[in-house]
Amino acid sequence: MAGLPPRRWLVRGLLSAVLVVLVAFSGVATLTYDEPTLRAGVTNVTPESETVISSQGWHTQGISLSNRPAQLVSVDRSGAVSWIYNGTENTTNWFYDVDPLPNGNLLVVNPVENETVVYEFDPKTEERVWTERFDSPDVHDIDLINGDELLVAGINYDTGETSNDSVFVYNRTTENVTWRWRFANHYPDGAGPGIDAKDWTHVNDVDEIRDGEFLVSVRNMDQVIAVNRSTKEIEMRLGADGDHSVLYEQHNPTYLESENGTPTILVADSENDRIVEYERTGGPAGNGTWERTWTLTGDLNWPRDADRLSNGNTLVVDSMNNRVIEVTPSGQVVWEMHAPWATYDAERVAQGDEAGGPTMTDQNATGNATLHGGSHPGNDLPSVPAVVGGVAGVTPVSAELTELATRWKHVAPWLKPVWLPTWAFSVLGVGLLVALVWALGEGVYQRHRIRRRVGRSVGRVRDRLS
């Protein structure tokens, strides 16, 4: 070791210093990190009613993690938790859409291991009024329409030459599917990940926006469409397959209309980490031009729901920050509830299913808004994509690296321990990579010495056995 050139020692010292700094940074970030828990944040306004929140939870291969629960939570007007419901299936389960019903009960979409269960839930008794089951294991959205019909966003994970993804209507009285709209009849085989993919469309939302017209979120095709029940024609289309400047794997669009009747769509633009509002102007149905009238960006991590409240604010589900926030048109957080884990849907009960408050155009509040106020889930640190984008900004692969960092920002919370912030988890990963590269480098440099020592050890073992 003493005969090594000084340059080798310099490299080793530099690598040691890098590892110490990375571990120290991770330690400080972890000590100042607030682990996601069910608690109120900012309460600058008093909601007009309770808020019901669904959390997806962590689940895979029949395993759920107790510190990442799937649950329904009701929060009263003061921000206190009224009740928590974890489901009654004796198996792995998770929650997606929840809709307030006119009678005060809730329509709950509650997938379990091999099927999706939908039921009317009475929160006072915590019992089901009725239950229906569908053999698709991951349906995200089912709405009750016309009294006895269930409108289903039919994700189907069966593989084959033709995808079975569809939107359909199931009549609870006759116990039959009375209408079905198949994506394979309206989209080319090569759309999205391709028709042979296990998850072709990932249709994640469907709403009846008027009698006989359904708004459908086709996540993997980056678009929201309106389908006519009678003609089965697509009457409106926002976005295009692969055009991520408009939408990028969105969730839970809401249809609004301005005072002059202009069609408007508010949507959680999930992979772009923003909330957007578009209005359509000019041309007949299906041929108009969509203009983005409002954009909310900032400290959002994979938002999956946005509802326009009657007061003009927007209720946003900030999924991987494990919270629900009420935001003014200017972006100020005025109400906040932390609700782990992987929040999916939130509804103000008094507003009913799919709240339809005023558009941003009607509020004279169009433009770009940046989220401010509320808590800071990232320890007040800039996001991983922001740092990567800044560092890589002068390189020819800046866009690719930033997109990769954004994907990591969305995926890391599913992988890391809940007590470890994403930045600490990421930095420890970099430290592990540095240590691995260092170890490999030492192995190559010391290969002759290692070979000799291994040879001596093998020789000693042979001597003892002989």
Coordinates of C-alpha atoms in Angstrom, one line a residue:
M1 CA 0.0 0.0 0.0
A2 CA 2.9 2.4 0.8
G3 CA 4.2 2.1 -2.7
L4 CA 1.1 3.3 -4.4
P5 CA 1.4 6.5 -6.3
P6 CA 0.0 9.7 -4.7
R7 CA -2.7 10.0 -7.4
R8 CA -4.3 6.7 -6.3
W9 CA -4.5 8.0 -2.8
L10 CA -6.0 11.3 -4.0
V11 CA -8.7 9.4 -5.9
R12 CA -9.5 7.3 -2.8
G13 CA -9.6 10.3 -0.6
L14 CA -12.0 12.1 -3.0
L15 CA -14.3 9.1 -3.2
S16 CA -14.3 8.8 0.6
A17 CA -15.2 12.5 0.9
V18 CA -18.0 12.1 -1.6
L19 CA -19.5 9.1 0.3
V20 CA -19.3 11.0 3.6
V21 CA -21.0 14.0 2.2
L22 CA -23.8 11.9 0.6
V23 CA -24.4 9.9 3.8
A24 CA -24.4 13.1 5.9
F25 CA -26.8 14.8 3.5
S26 CA -29.1 11.8 3.7
G27 CA -29.0 11.8 7.5
V28 CA -29.9 15.5 7.8
A29 CA -32.7 15.2 5.2
T30 CA -34.1 12.3 7.1
L31 CA -34.0 13.9 10.5
T32 CA -35.9 17.0 9.2
Y33 CA -38.4 14.9 7.3
D34 CA -42.0 14.5 8.4
E35 CA -43.2 11.0 7.7
P36 CA -46.6 11.0 6.0
T37 CA -49.3 10.6 8.6
L38 CA -53.1 11.3 8.7
R39 CA -53.3 14.9 9.8
A40 CA -54.5 18.3 8.9
G41 CA -52.3 20.9 7.3
V42 CA -53.3 24.4 6.4
T43 CA -56.9 25.3 7.3
N44 CA -57.3 28.9 6.2
V45 CA -60.8 28.2 5.0
T46 CA -63.7 26.2 6.4
P47 CA -65.2 23.8 3.8
E48 CA -68.9 23.8 3.4
S49 CA -69.1 20.1 4.2
E50 CA -67.0 17.0 5.1
T51 CA -64.4 15.8 2.6
V52 CA -64.1 12.1 1.7
I53 CA -60.7 10.8 0.6
S54 CA -59.7 7.5 -0.9
S55 CA -56.2 6.2 -0.7
Q56 CA -54.9 3.4 -2.9
G57 CA -52.4 2.0 -0.5
W58 CA -49.5 -0.4 -1.3
H59 CA -50.4 -3.8 -2.5
T60 CA -48.8 -6.5 -4.7
Q61 CA -49.0 -10.3 -4.9
G62 CA -51.4 -10.6 -2.1
I63 CA -49.3 -8.4 0.2
S64 CA -50.2 -5.1 1.8
L65 CA -48.1 -2.9 4.0
S66 CA -49.6 -1.7 7.2
N67 CA -47.7 1.6 7.1
R68 CA -49.0 2.3 3.6
P69 CA -52.7 1.6 4.1
A70 CA -55.6 1.5 1.6
Q71 CA -58.5 3.3 3.2
L72 CA -61.4 5.7 3.0
V73 CA -61.2 8.8 5.3
S74 CA -63.8 11.3 6.1
V75 CA -62.6 14.7 7.3
D76 CA -65.0 17.1 9.0
R77 CA -65.2 20.9 8.4
S78 CA -62.7 21.6 11.1
G79 CA -60.1 19.2 9.6
A80 CA -60.6 16.5 12.2
V81 CA -61.0 12.8 11.0
S82 CA -64.6 11.7 11.4
W83 CA -64.1 8.0 10.4
I84 CA -61.7 5.6 8.7
Y85 CA -62.8 2.6 6.6
N86 CA -60.4 -0.1 5.6
G87 CA -62.7 -2.3 3.6
T88 CA -64.3 -5.6 4.7
E89 CA -62.7 -8.1 2.3
N90 CA -60.5 -10.6 4.0
T91 CA -57.7 -10.2 1.4
T92 CA -55.5 -7.5 -0.2
N93 CA -57.7 -4.6 -1.3
W94 CA -57.3 -1.0 -2.4
F95 CA -59.5 2.0 -3.1
Y96 CA -60.0 4.1 -6.2
D97 CA -63.1 6.2 -7.0
V98 CA -65.5 7.3 -4.3
D99 CA -68.7 9.2 -5.2
P100 CA -71.2 10.9 -2.8
L101 CA -74.8 9.8 -3.5
P102 CA -77.9 11.9 -3.1
N103 CA -79.0 9.9 0.0
G104 CA -75.8 10.6 1.9
N105 CA -74.2 7.3 1.2
L106 CA -71.1 6.7 -0.9
L107 CA -70.5 4.7 -4.1
V108 CA -67.1 3.0 -3.5
V109 CA -64.8 1.3 -6.1
N110 CA -62.8 -1.3 -4.1
P111 CA -60.7 -3.7 -6.1
V112 CA -59.5 -6.9 -4.4
E113 CA -57.0 -9.5 -5.6
N114 CA -58.9 -11.0 -8.5
E115 CA -61.9 -8.8 -9.0
T116 CA -63.3 -5.3 -8.5
V117 CA -66.0 -4.8 -5.9
V118 CA -68.3 -1.8 -6.1
Y119 CA -70.9 -1.0 -3.5
E120 CA -73.1 1.5 -1.9
F121 CA -71.6 2.3 1.5
D122 CA -73.4 3.7 4.5
P123 CA -70.8 5.6 6.5
K124 CA -73.1 5.8 9.6
T125 CA -73.3 2.0 10.0
E126 CA -70.1 1.2 8.0
E127 CA -72.1 -1.4 6.1
R128 CA -72.8 -2.1 2.5
V129 CA -76.3 -1.5 1.2
W130 CA -75.7 -3.5 -2.0
T131 CA -72.7 -5.0 -3.7
E132 CA -71.7 -5.9 -7.3
R133 CA -68.6 -7.6 -8.5
F134 CA -66.7 -7.5 -11.8
D135 CA -64.1 -10.0 -12.9
S136 CA -61.6 -7.3 -13.9
P137 CA -59.1 -6.9 -11.0
D138 CA -58.2 -3.2 -11.3
V139 CA -61.2 -1.1 -12.4
H140 CA -60.6 2.5 -11.4
D141 CA -64.0 4.1 -11.9
I142 CA -67.6 3.1 -11.8
D143 CA -70.5 5.6 -11.7
L144 CA -74.2 5.1 -10.8
I145 CA -76.4 6.5 -13.5
N146 CA -80.2 6.5 -14.2
G147 CA -80.9 4.9 -10.8
D148 CA -79.9 1.3 -11.5
E149 CA -77.1 1.4 -14.1
L150 CA -73.4 1.2 -13.4
L151 CA -71.2 3.0 -15.9
V152 CA -67.8 1.1 -15.9
A153 CA -64.4 2.1 -17.1
G154 CA -63.5 -1.4 -18.1
I155 CA -59.7 -2.0 -17.8
N156 CA -59.1 -5.6 -18.8
Y157 CA -55.6 -7.1 -18.3
D158 CA -56.2 -10.2 -20.4
T159 CA -53.7 -10.5 -23.3
G160 CA -54.7 -11.5 -26.8
E161 CA -54.9 -10.4 -30.4
T162 CA -57.7 -8.0 -29.5
S163 CA -57.9 -6.0 -26.3
N164 CA -61.1 -6.3 -24.3
D165 CA -60.7 -2.8 -22.9
S166 CA -64.1 -1.1 -23.0
V167 CA -66.6 1.3 -21.4
F168 CA -69.8 -0.5 -20.6
V169 CA -73.1 -0.1 -18.8
Y170 CA -74.3 -2.8 -16.4
N171 CA -78.0 -2.9 -15.4
R172 CA -78.4 -3.9 -11.8
T173 CA -82.1 -4.7 -12.2
T174 CA -81.6 -7.1 -15.2
E175 CA -78.1 -8.1 -14.2
N176 CA -76.9 -7.7 -17.8
V177 CA -74.5 -5.5 -19.7
T178 CA -76.8 -3.4 -21.8
W179 CA -74.3 -1.3 -23.7
R180 CA -70.6 -1.6 -24.5
W181 CA -68.0 0.6 -26.3
R182 CA -64.8 -1.3 -27.3
F183 CA -61.6 0.7 -27.8
A184 CA -60.5 -1.8 -30.4
N185 CA -63.2 -0.6 -32.7
H186 CA -62.1 3.1 -32.5
Y187 CA -58.3 3.0 -32.0
P188 CA -55.5 1.6 -34.3
D189 CA -53.6 -1.4 -33.0
G190 CA -50.5 0.6 -32.6
A191 CA -51.9 3.3 -30.4
G192 CA -50.4 3.7 -26.9
P193 CA -48.3 0.6 -25.9
G194 CA -50.0 -1.4 -28.7
I195 CA -53.1 -3.6 -28.7
D196 CA -51.2 -6.7 -27.7
A197 CA -50.0 -5.1 -24.4
K198 CA -51.4 -6.5 -21.2
D199 CA -52.6 -3.0 -20.3
W200 CA -53.5 -1.3 -23.6
T201 CA -55.6 1.8 -22.8
H202 CA -55.6 1.9 -19.0
V203 CA -58.9 3.7 -19.1
N204 CA -59.1 5.2 -15.7
D205 CA -62.2 7.4 -15.6
V206 CA -65.7 7.7 -17.1
D207 CA -68.5 10.2 -16.3
E208 CA -71.9 10.9 -17.7
I209 CA -71.6 14.6 -18.6
R210 CA -75.1 14.9 -20.0
D211 CA -77.8 12.4 -20.9
G212 CA -76.3 9.8 -23.2
E213 CA -72.8 11.3 -23.4
F214 CA -69.8 9.9 -21.5
L215 CA -66.5 11.6 -20.8
V216 CA -63.7 9.0 -20.9
S217 CA -60.0 9.3 -19.8
V218 CA -57.8 7.1 -22.0
R219 CA -54.7 7.3 -20.0
N220 CA -52.2 5.4 -22.2
M221 CA -53.3 7.4 -25.3
D222 CA -52.8 10.8 -23.5
Q223 CA -56.3 12.0 -24.3
V224 CA -59.8 12.6 -23.0
I225 CA -62.8 11.9 -25.2
A226 CA -66.5 12.3 -25.2
V227 CA -68.5 9.3 -26.5
N228 CA -72.2 9.4 -27.7
R229 CA -74.1 6.5 -26.2
S230 CA -76.5 6.2 -29.1
T231 CA -74.2 6.6 -32.1
K232 CA -71.0 5.4 -30.3
E233 CA -69.1 8.2 -32.1
I234 CA -66.3 10.2 -30.4
E235 CA -67.8 13.7 -30.3
M236 CA -64.9 15.5 -28.5
R237 CA -61.2 14.7 -28.2
L238 CA -58.6 16.6 -26.1
G239 CA -55.0 15.5 -26.6
A240 CA -53.4 13.0 -28.9
D241 CA -51.4 9.8 -28.5
G242 CA -47.9 10.7 -27.5
D243 CA -48.4 14.5 -27.5
H244 CA -47.2 15.1 -23.9
S245 CA -47.4 18.9 -24.3
V246 CA -51.2 18.6 -24.0
L247 CA -51.7 15.7 -21.6
Y248 CA -49.4 12.9 -20.3
E249 CA -51.2 9.9 -18.8
Q250 CA -53.9 12.0 -17.1
H251 CA -56.4 11.0 -14.4
N252 CA -60.0 12.0 -13.5
P253 CA -61.0 14.8 -16.0
T254 CA -64.0 16.9 -15.1
Y255 CA -66.3 18.5 -17.6
L256 CA -67.3 22.1 -17.1
E257 CA -69.1 24.7 -19.1
S258 CA -68.5 28.4 -19.0
E259 CA -71.5 30.9 -18.7
N260 CA -71.6 31.1 -22.5
G261 CA -71.7 27.3 -22.9
T262 CA -68.0 26.9 -23.9
P263 CA -67.0 23.2 -23.3
T264 CA -64.2 23.1 -20.7
I265 CA -62.2 20.2 -19.3
L266 CA -60.3 20.4 -16.0
V267 CA -57.8 17.5 -15.6
A268 CA -55.0 16.2 -13.4
D269 CA -52.1 16.0 -15.9
S270 CA -50.4 13.4 -13.8
E271 CA -47.0 12.6 -15.5
N272 CA -46.5 16.3 -16.2
D273 CA -47.1 17.1 -12.5
R274 CA -49.6 19.8 -13.1
I275 CA -53.3 20.6 -13.2
V276 CA -54.6 22.0 -16.5
E277 CA -57.8 23.5 -17.8
Y278 CA -58.7 23.6 -21.5
E279 CA -61.6 25.2 -23.3
R280 CA -62.8 24.4 -26.8
T281 CA -63.6 27.2 -29.2
G282 CA -64.7 27.2 -32.8
G283 CA -66.0 24.5 -35.1
P284 CA -68.6 21.8 -34.6
A285 CA -68.4 19.1 -32.0
G286 CA -65.2 17.2 -32.3
N287 CA -63.5 19.7 -34.6
G288 CA -63.0 22.7 -32.4
T289 CA -59.7 24.1 -31.1
W290 CA -58.6 23.5 -27.6
E291 CA -56.8 26.3 -25.7
R292 CA -55.2 25.8 -22.3
T293 CA -56.7 28.6 -20.1
W294 CA -55.1 27.7 -16.7
T295 CA -52.1 25.7 -15.5
L296 CA -51.2 24.9 -11.9
T297 CA -47.6 23.8 -11.3
G298 CA -45.2 23.7 -8.4
D299 CA -44.7 21.2 -5.6
L300 CA -47.0 18.5 -7.0
N301 CA -46.0 14.9 -7.3
W302 CA -48.2 12.8 -9.7
P303 CA -51.6 14.5 -9.0
R304 CA -54.6 12.2 -9.9
D305 CA -57.7 14.3 -9.3
A306 CA -58.9 17.9 -9.6
D307 CA -62.4 19.2 -8.9
R308 CA -63.7 22.7 -9.3
L309 CA -65.5 23.7 -6.2
S310 CA -68.5 26.1 -6.2
N311 CA -66.3 28.8 -4.6
G312 CA -64.0 28.8 -7.6
N313 CA -61.2 27.0 -5.9
T314 CA -59.8 23.6 -7.0
L315 CA -59.6 20.5 -4.9
V316 CA -56.5 18.7 -5.9
V317 CA -55.3 15.1 -5.0
D318 CA -51.5 15.3 -4.8
S319 CA -51.0 11.6 -4.8
M320 CA -47.4 10.9 -4.1
N321 CA -47.2 13.8 -1.7
N322 CA -50.0 11.9 0.1
R323 CA -52.3 14.9 0.6
V324 CA -55.4 16.7 -0.7
I325 CA -55.3 20.5 -1.1
E326 CA -57.8 23.2 -1.9
V327 CA -56.1 25.8 -4.1
T328 CA -57.2 29.3 -5.2
P329 CA -57.0 30.3 -8.8
S330 CA -53.7 32.1 -8.0
G331 CA -52.2 28.8 -6.6
Q332 CA -52.5 29.5 -2.8
V333 CA -53.1 26.5 -0.7
V334 CA -56.0 27.4 1.7
W335 CA -56.9 23.9 3.0
E336 CA -54.8 20.8 3.3
M337 CA -55.2 17.2 4.5
H338 CA -52.4 14.7 4.6
A339 CA -53.8 11.3 3.9
P340 CA -51.4 8.5 3.2
W341 CA -51.0 6.3 1.3
A342 CA -51.1 7.2 -2.4
T343 CA -54.2 9.3 -2.3
Y344 CA -56.4 8.8 -5.3
D345 CA -59.8 10.6 -5.1
A346 CA -61.3 13.3 -3.0
E347 CA -64.9 14.7 -2.9
R348 CA -66.6 17.5 -1.0
V349 CA -69.8 15.7 0.0
A350 CA -72.1 18.7 -0.3
Q351 CA -71.0 19.2 -3.9
G352 CA -72.1 15.7 -4.9
D353 CA -70.4 13.6 -7.6
E354 CA -68.2 15.6 -9.9
A355 CA -68.4 19.1 -8.6
G356 CA -68.8 21.7 -11.3
G357 CA -67.8 25.1 -10.2
P358 CA -67.0 28.1 -12.4
T359 CA -64.4 27.9 -15.1
M360 CA -61.2 30.0 -14.9
T361 CA -62.4 32.1 -17.8
D362 CA -65.6 33.0 -15.9
Q363 CA -63.5 34.0 -12.9
N364 CA -61.2 36.1 -15.1
A365 CA -58.4 34.0 -13.6
T366 CA -56.8 32.4 -16.6
G367 CA -53.0 32.0 -17.0
N368 CA -50.3 30.2 -15.1
A369 CA -50.4 29.7 -11.3
T370 CA -47.6 28.4 -9.1
L371 CA -48.5 26.4 -6.0
H372 CA -47.6 28.3 -2.8
G373 CA -48.5 28.0 0.9
G374 CA -49.2 24.8 2.7
S375 CA -46.6 22.2 3.7
H376 CA -43.5 21.4 1.8
P377 CA -43.3 17.6 1.4
G378 CA -39.7 17.8 0.1
N379 CA -38.1 19.5 3.1
D380 CA -38.1 22.8 1.1
L381 CA -35.6 21.3 -1.3
P382 CA -36.0 21.6 -5.0
S383 CA -37.4 18.5 -6.7
V384 CA -35.1 15.8 -8.2
P385 CA -36.3 16.7 -11.8
A386 CA -35.6 20.4 -11.1
V387 CA -32.0 19.7 -10.0
V388 CA -31.4 17.2 -12.8
G389 CA -32.8 19.6 -15.4
G390 CA -30.6 22.5 -14.1
V391 CA -27.5 20.4 -14.1
A392 CA -28.2 18.7 -17.4
G393 CA -29.5 21.9 -19.1
V394 CA -26.5 22.5 -21.2
T395 CA -26.2 18.9 -22.4
P396 CA -27.9 17.5 -25.6
V397 CA -29.8 14.9 -23.5
S398 CA -31.3 17.4 -21.0
A399 CA -34.9 16.5 -21.9
E400 CA -34.3 12.8 -21.6
L401 CA -32.5 13.1 -18.3
T402 CA -35.3 15.4 -16.9
E403 CA -38.0 13.0 -18.0
L404 CA -36.1 10.1 -16.4
A405 CA -35.8 12.1 -13.1
T406 CA -39.5 12.8 -13.2
R407 CA -40.3 9.1 -13.6
W408 CA -38.0 8.5 -10.6
K409 CA -39.8 11.1 -8.6
H410 CA -43.1 9.2 -9.2
V411 CA -41.7 5.7 -8.7
A412 CA -39.3 6.3 -5.7
P413 CA -42.1 6.7 -3.1
W414 CA -43.3 3.2 -3.9
L415 CA -39.8 1.7 -3.3
K416 CA -38.4 3.6 -0.4
P417 CA -39.1 3.2 3.3
V418 CA -41.9 5.6 4.4
W419 CA -39.6 7.3 6.9
L420 CA -37.0 8.1 4.3
P421 CA -37.5 11.2 2.1
T422 CA -37.1 10.8 -1.7
W423 CA -34.0 13.0 -1.7
A424 CA -32.3 10.9 1.0
F425 CA -33.3 7.7 -0.8
S426 CA -31.9 9.1 -4.1
V427 CA -28.7 10.3 -2.6
L428 CA -28.1 7.0 -0.8
G429 CA -28.7 5.3 -4.2
V430 CA -26.0 7.5 -5.7
G431 CA -23.7 6.7 -2.8
L432 CA -24.3 3.0 -3.3
L433 CA -23.4 3.3 -7.0
V434 CA -20.2 5.3 -6.1
A435 CA -19.2 2.6 -3.6
L436 CA -19.9 -0.2 -6.2
V437 CA -17.9 1.6 -8.9
W438 CA -15.1 2.1 -6.4
A439 CA -15.1 -1.5 -5.3
L440 CA -15.0 -2.7 -9.0
G441 CA -12.2 -0.3 -9.7
E442 CA -10.2 -1.6 -6.7
G443 CA -10.9 -5.1 -7.8
V444 CA -9.5 -4.4 -11.3
Y445 CA -6.5 -2.5 -9.9
Q446 CA -5.7 -5.1 -7.2
R447 CA -6.5 -8.1 -9.4
H448 CA -3.0 -9.6 -9.3
R449 CA -2.8 -9.3 -5.5
I450 CA -6.3 -10.7 -5.1
R451 CA -5.4 -13.6 -7.4
R452 CA -2.3 -14.4 -5.4
R453 CA -4.1 -14.2 -2.0
V454 CA -6.9 -16.5 -3.3
G455 CA -4.3 -18.9 -4.6
R456 CA -2.6 -19.0 -1.2
S457 CA -5.9 -19.6 0.6
V458 CA -6.8 -22.4 -1.8
G459 CA -3.4 -23.9 -1.3
R460 CA -3.7 -23.9 2.5
V461 CA -7.1 -25.6 2.3
R462 CA -5.7 -28.3 0.1
D463 CA -2.8 -28.8 2.5
R464 CA -5.1 -29.3 5.4
L465 CA -7.3 -31.7 3.5
S466 CA -4.4 -33.8 2.2

